[in-house]
Coordinates of C-alpha atoms and ligand atoms in Angstrom, one line a residue:
M20 CA -18.7 -29.6 7.6
T21 CA -14.9 -28.3 7.6
S22 CA -12.9 -25.9 5.6
G23 CA -9.9 -28.1 7.0
A24 CA -7.9 -24.4 7.0
E25 CA -7.0 -24.0 10.7
P26 CA -7.5 -20.3 11.5
V27 CA -3.8 -18.7 11.6
P28 CA -3.0 -16.2 13.9
I29 CA -2.1 -13.2 12.3
E30 CA 1.3 -10.8 12.9
V31 CA 0.6 -6.8 12.5
V32 CA 3.5 -5.1 12.7
P33 CA 3.3 -1.0 12.2
T34 CA 5.5 0.4 10.0
G35 CA 6.1 3.1 12.6
F36 CA 5.6 5.9 10.4
A37 CA 2.0 7.2 9.5
L38 CA 0.5 4.5 7.5
G39 CA 1.5 0.7 6.8
A40 CA 1.6 -2.4 8.1
E41 CA 3.7 -5.5 7.4
I42 CA 1.5 -8.7 7.8
R43 CA 3.5 -11.7 9.4
G44 CA 2.4 -15.6 9.2
V45 CA 0.9 -15.3 6.2
D46 CA 1.2 -18.0 2.6
V47 CA -1.3 -16.1 -0.1
R48 CA -1.1 -19.2 -1.9
K49 CA -3.9 -20.9 0.6
R50 CA -7.1 -20.3 1.1
L51 CA -7.6 -18.1 4.1
P52 CA -9.5 -19.0 6.9
P53 CA -12.8 -16.6 7.1
E54 CA -11.1 -15.6 10.5
T55 CA -7.8 -14.6 8.6
A56 CA -8.7 -13.0 5.9
A57 CA -11.2 -10.8 8.1
A58 CA -8.8 -10.4 10.0
L59 CA -6.5 -9.1 6.9
R60 CA -9.5 -6.8 6.3
E61 CA -9.4 -5.3 9.6
A62 CA -6.0 -4.5 9.6
W63 CA -6.2 -3.1 5.8
K64 CA -9.5 -0.9 7.2
Q65 CA -6.7 0.2 10.3
H66 CA -3.2 0.9 8.6
L67 CA -4.8 1.9 5.0
V68 CA -1.5 -0.1 3.3
L69 CA -0.5 -4.0 4.2
L70 CA 2.8 -5.7 3.4
F71 CA 3.3 -9.6 2.6
R72 CA 6.5 -10.4 2.2
G73 CA 8.5 -13.7 0.8
Q74 CA 5.3 -14.3 -1.5
T75 CA 7.5 -15.2 -4.8
G76 CA 5.9 -17.6 -6.8
L77 CA 2.5 -16.9 -6.8
T78 CA 0.4 -17.3 -10.0
D79 CA -1.8 -15.5 -11.6
E80 CA -4.8 -17.2 -10.2
Q81 CA -3.3 -16.8 -6.6
L82 CA -3.2 -13.1 -6.5
I83 CA -6.4 -13.2 -8.3
A84 CA -7.8 -14.8 -4.9
F85 CA -6.0 -13.4 -2.4
T86 CA -7.2 -9.5 -3.9
E87 CA -10.9 -11.4 -3.8
V88 CA -10.6 -11.4 0.2
F89 CA -10.4 -7.3 0.2
G90 CA -13.6 -7.1 -2.1
P91 CA -14.7 -7.5 -5.5
L92 CA -12.2 -7.4 -8.6
Q93 CA -12.0 -4.4 -11.0
D94 CA -11.2 -5.3 -14.6
A95 CA -7.3 -3.9 -15.2
P96 CA -7.3 -0.2 -16.4
N97 CA -7.4 0.1 -20.2
S98 CA -4.2 1.0 -21.2
E99 CA -2.2 2.0 -24.3
V100 CA 0.2 -0.8 -23.0
T101 CA -3.1 -3.3 -23.0
A102 CA -2.6 -4.0 -27.0
N103 CA 0.9 -5.3 -26.3
F104 CA 0.7 -7.7 -23.2
G105 CA -0.4 -10.8 -25.7
S106 CA 3.5 -10.5 -27.1
F107 CA 5.1 -11.5 -23.6
R108 CA 2.3 -13.8 -21.8
D109 CA -1.4 -13.8 -21.7
V110 CA -2.8 -12.4 -18.2
P111 CA -5.8 -12.7 -17.0
K112 CA -8.5 -9.5 -17.6
E113 CA -8.2 -8.2 -13.4
V114 CA -4.5 -8.5 -14.0
T115 CA -2.1 -4.8 -15.2
I116 CA 1.2 -5.5 -15.8
I117 CA 3.6 -2.8 -14.3
S118 CA 7.0 -3.1 -15.8
N119 CA 9.8 -1.5 -18.4
I120 CA 10.6 -4.3 -19.3
E121 CA 10.5 -4.7 -23.3
V122 CA 10.1 -8.0 -25.7
D123 CA 11.0 -7.1 -29.5
G124 CA 10.8 -3.8 -28.6
R125 CA 7.3 -3.3 -27.0
P126 CA 7.1 -2.6 -23.7
I127 CA 4.9 -6.0 -21.8
G128 CA 3.1 -2.9 -19.1
A129 CA 2.8 0.0 -18.6
L130 CA 4.4 2.5 -16.1
G131 CA 7.6 2.6 -17.8
A132 CA 11.2 3.3 -16.0
G133 CA 10.1 7.0 -14.9
E134 CA 8.6 8.9 -11.8
A135 CA 4.7 8.8 -11.1
D136 CA 4.0 11.5 -9.1
W137 CA 1.6 11.3 -6.4
H138 CA -1.7 9.7 -7.0
T139 CA -5.0 8.0 -6.8
D140 CA -5.7 5.1 -9.1
M141 CA -7.9 5.5 -11.8
S142 CA -10.0 8.1 -9.8
F143 CA -10.8 9.9 -13.0
I144 CA -13.4 7.5 -12.9
D145 CA -17.1 8.5 -11.4
E146 CA -16.7 4.7 -9.3
P147 CA -12.6 4.6 -8.8
P148 CA -11.4 1.1 -7.4
A149 CA -11.6 0.6 -3.2
G150 CA -8.0 -0.6 -3.5
S151 CA -4.7 -1.5 -5.6
C152 CA -2.4 -4.3 -4.8
L153 CA 0.9 -4.5 -6.5
Y154 CA 2.8 -7.6 -6.5
A155 CA 6.5 -7.7 -7.2
I156 CA 8.5 -10.0 -8.9
E157 CA 11.4 -8.7 -10.2
V158 CA 12.6 -5.1 -8.9
P159 CA 15.6 -3.5 -10.1
P160 CA 19.0 -3.5 -7.6
S161 CA 18.2 0.6 -6.7
G162 CA 15.4 3.1 -7.5
G163 CA 11.6 2.3 -8.0
N164 CA 10.6 2.4 -4.5
T165 CA 6.7 3.4 -3.9
S166 CA 5.4 6.3 -1.1
F167 CA 2.6 6.3 0.3
T168 CA 0.4 9.2 1.9
N169 CA -2.3 9.4 4.7
M170 CA -5.4 11.5 3.2
H171 CA -7.0 11.1 6.7
R172 CA -4.3 12.4 8.4
A173 CA -3.6 15.2 5.8
L174 CA -7.0 16.6 6.4
D175 CA -7.0 16.2 10.2
T176 CA -3.8 18.2 9.6
L177 CA -4.5 21.0 6.7
D178 CA -4.7 24.6 8.4
A179 CA -7.9 25.8 9.0
D180 CA -8.6 28.4 6.1
T181 CA -7.7 26.1 3.7
A182 CA -9.6 23.4 5.0
G183 CA -12.4 25.7 5.5
A184 CA -12.3 27.0 1.3
V185 CA -12.4 23.4 0.7
A186 CA -14.8 21.5 2.6
E187 CA -17.8 22.1 0.0
A188 CA -15.4 21.9 -2.9
W189 CA -15.2 19.2 -6.1
C190 CA -12.3 19.1 -7.4
V191 CA -12.1 17.5 -11.6
H192 CA -9.8 14.2 -11.3
D193 CA -7.9 14.6 -15.1
E194 CA -7.9 11.6 -17.6
S195 CA -6.3 13.3 -20.1
L196 CA -2.5 11.8 -18.4
T197 CA -1.1 9.0 -17.2
S198 CA 0.4 9.4 -13.7
T199 CA 4.0 9.3 -15.8
G200 CA 2.6 12.5 -17.0
A201 CA 1.8 11.0 -21.0
Q202 CA -0.5 12.0 -23.0
R203 CA -3.1 8.9 -23.1
R204 CA -3.8 8.1 -27.0
G205 CA -7.2 9.7 -28.3
V206 CA -7.8 12.3 -25.3
P207 CA -6.8 15.9 -26.2
E208 CA -4.1 17.8 -24.9
V209 CA -5.9 20.1 -21.8
T210 CA -5.3 23.5 -22.8
D211 CA -7.9 25.0 -19.7
V212 CA -8.2 23.3 -16.8
R213 CA -11.5 24.6 -16.7
E214 CA -12.2 22.6 -19.7
T215 CA -10.0 19.2 -18.6
P216 CA -12.3 15.9 -19.2
G217 CA -12.3 13.4 -15.9
A218 CA -14.8 12.6 -13.4
R219 CA -15.5 15.4 -10.7
H220 CA -15.3 14.3 -7.0
P221 CA -15.8 15.9 -4.0
V222 CA -12.5 17.4 -2.5
L223 CA -13.2 15.9 1.1
R224 CA -14.7 12.1 1.3
T225 CA -16.6 10.0 3.5
H226 CA -14.6 6.5 3.9
P227 CA -17.3 4.3 3.5
D228 CA -16.3 1.3 6.1
T229 CA -14.8 3.1 8.6
G230 CA -16.9 6.3 8.3
R231 CA -13.6 8.8 8.4
K232 CA -12.7 11.8 6.2
A233 CA -10.2 11.9 3.9
L234 CA -8.9 13.8 1.3
F235 CA -9.4 13.1 -1.8
L236 CA -7.0 14.2 -5.1
G237 CA -6.7 13.0 -8.1
R238 CA -3.5 14.0 -10.0
R239 CA -2.2 17.3 -9.5
R240 CA -2.2 18.3 -13.4
N241 CA -5.1 20.0 -15.2
A242 CA -7.0 19.4 -12.0
W243 CA -9.3 22.0 -11.6
L244 CA -11.5 23.0 -8.2
V245 CA -14.7 23.4 -10.0
G246 CA -16.5 26.9 -10.2
F247 CA -13.3 28.5 -8.6
D248 CA -11.6 31.1 -10.5
V249 CA -8.1 29.3 -12.4
D250 CA -5.7 31.5 -9.7
E251 CA -7.4 30.9 -7.1
S252 CA -7.8 27.1 -7.6
E253 CA -4.3 26.5 -8.5
R254 CA -3.5 28.3 -5.3
L255 CA -5.7 25.7 -3.0
L256 CA -4.8 23.1 -5.0
D257 CA -0.5 23.7 -4.8
R258 CA -1.1 24.0 -1.1
L259 CA -3.7 20.8 -1.0
W260 CA -0.8 18.8 -2.7
T261 CA 2.4 20.1 -0.5
H262 CA 0.2 19.6 2.4
A263 CA -0.8 16.0 1.6
A264 CA 3.2 15.2 0.3
D265 CA 4.8 16.3 3.8
E266 CA 6.7 13.4 5.3
D267 CA 5.2 13.2 8.3
H268 CA 2.4 11.5 6.3
V269 CA 4.9 9.4 3.9
W270 CA 5.8 6.2 4.4
E271 CA 8.3 5.0 1.4
H272 CA 8.4 1.1 0.6
R273 CA 11.6 -0.5 -0.3
W274 CA 10.7 -3.3 -2.5
R275 CA 11.8 -7.2 -2.6
A276 CA 11.0 -9.9 -4.7
G277 CA 8.0 -11.4 -3.9
D278 CA 6.6 -8.2 -1.2
I279 CA 3.0 -7.7 -2.1
V280 CA 1.4 -4.3 -1.4
L281 CA -1.7 -3.4 -0.8
W282 CA -3.3 0.2 -0.8
D283 CA -6.5 1.7 0.0
N284 CA -7.4 4.0 -2.5
R285 CA -10.1 6.2 -0.8
A286 CA -7.8 7.1 1.5
V287 CA -4.3 6.6 -0.1
M288 CA -1.7 8.2 -2.5
H289 CA 0.8 6.7 -3.9
R290 CA 4.0 8.0 -5.8
R291 CA 6.9 6.1 -7.8
D292 CA 10.8 7.2 -7.8
P293 CA 12.2 6.7 -11.8
F294 CA 14.8 4.0 -11.6
D295 CA 17.6 3.0 -14.3
P296 CA 15.8 2.0 -17.6
A297 CA 18.8 -0.5 -18.7
T298 CA 17.9 -2.4 -15.1
R299 CA 14.5 -4.8 -15.2
R300 CA 11.0 -4.1 -12.7
L301 CA 8.0 -6.6 -13.0
M302 CA 5.0 -6.4 -11.1
H303 CA 1.3 -8.3 -11.4
R304 CA -1.4 -5.7 -10.2
T305 CA -4.7 -6.7 -9.3
Q306 CA -7.6 -3.9 -8.2
V307 CA -10.8 -4.5 -5.4
A308 CA -13.9 -2.4 -6.8
G309 CA -15.0 0.6 -5.7
G310 CA -17.9 3.2 -5.4
R311 CA -19.0 6.6 -5.8
P312 CA -16.7 8.8 -3.4
F313 CA -18.9 11.3 -1.3
Ligands
LIG410 C1 0.0 1.3 -10.0 C2 1.3 2.7 -9.6 C3 3.7 2.3 -8.8 C4 5.1 1.4 -8.9 O1 0.7 0.7 -10.3 O2 -0.9 1.9 -9.9 O3 1.5 3.6 -9.5 O4 5.5 1.0 -7.9 N1 2.5 1.5 -9.5 O5 5.1 0.5 -9.9
LIG411 MN1 -0.8 3.5 -9.2

């Protein structure tokens, strides 16, 4: 038996920053031979964020098949705009639309045109996705760049006092706000961080595939280090977030239509710049399923 597909040698071009690599020589529309798929998984382990350019015209089915190279998929997150997706077009249950575009006054996707502050996707659930994959269909002329920060590096370079203080700590990952700071429908506003709703995870986690330790943070607002005095928790969290966002650990991606970017939520936080709401940005997004952080 033959798969009919010849192994394709891929080219891995690191960004030169603390994480991320562009992969060349892959047409993700085609079914990838096992050797190529394995090489991509290896590159993902090493570089944490992978960029594939020039993939215009991809169907949702092709995006899903490509994401499955990295593991079984997790269904799209339940968001307040999900109910509106049908107003624009139908997408499979594995796909989320990320867009500021409105049709008949209703947003067709999530996150609008505002800033999305540093976060880890869906870390407010017990088993957050291992990875997220964003495919750019339309990009604005400027703004809307997405940045990634290497949380292995953030931990490795953390000062000893802070590292010692959080070594055994757990953090609550707020589920009341979206990554653009909007209140989720039906979830009460947090007035005391000790009552923040959301999963509790260790602040230091171990990557299940590489065994490397990483700092694991979800969202800054409404975070609380479980059991700490609120003042001490705020002081330590400010320190952790400032350090994690240090430009030494960051790579910023400027989108072109046809780009696919896949990031590892177990070792990377990300943020997005705002952009002019009068311009259009349209992304389709998939997620690789994950397990409970440890
Ligand atoms: C996301 C996200 C950032 C962007 O889809 O989880 O944070 O650039 N997107 O749209
Ligand atoms: Mn996100």
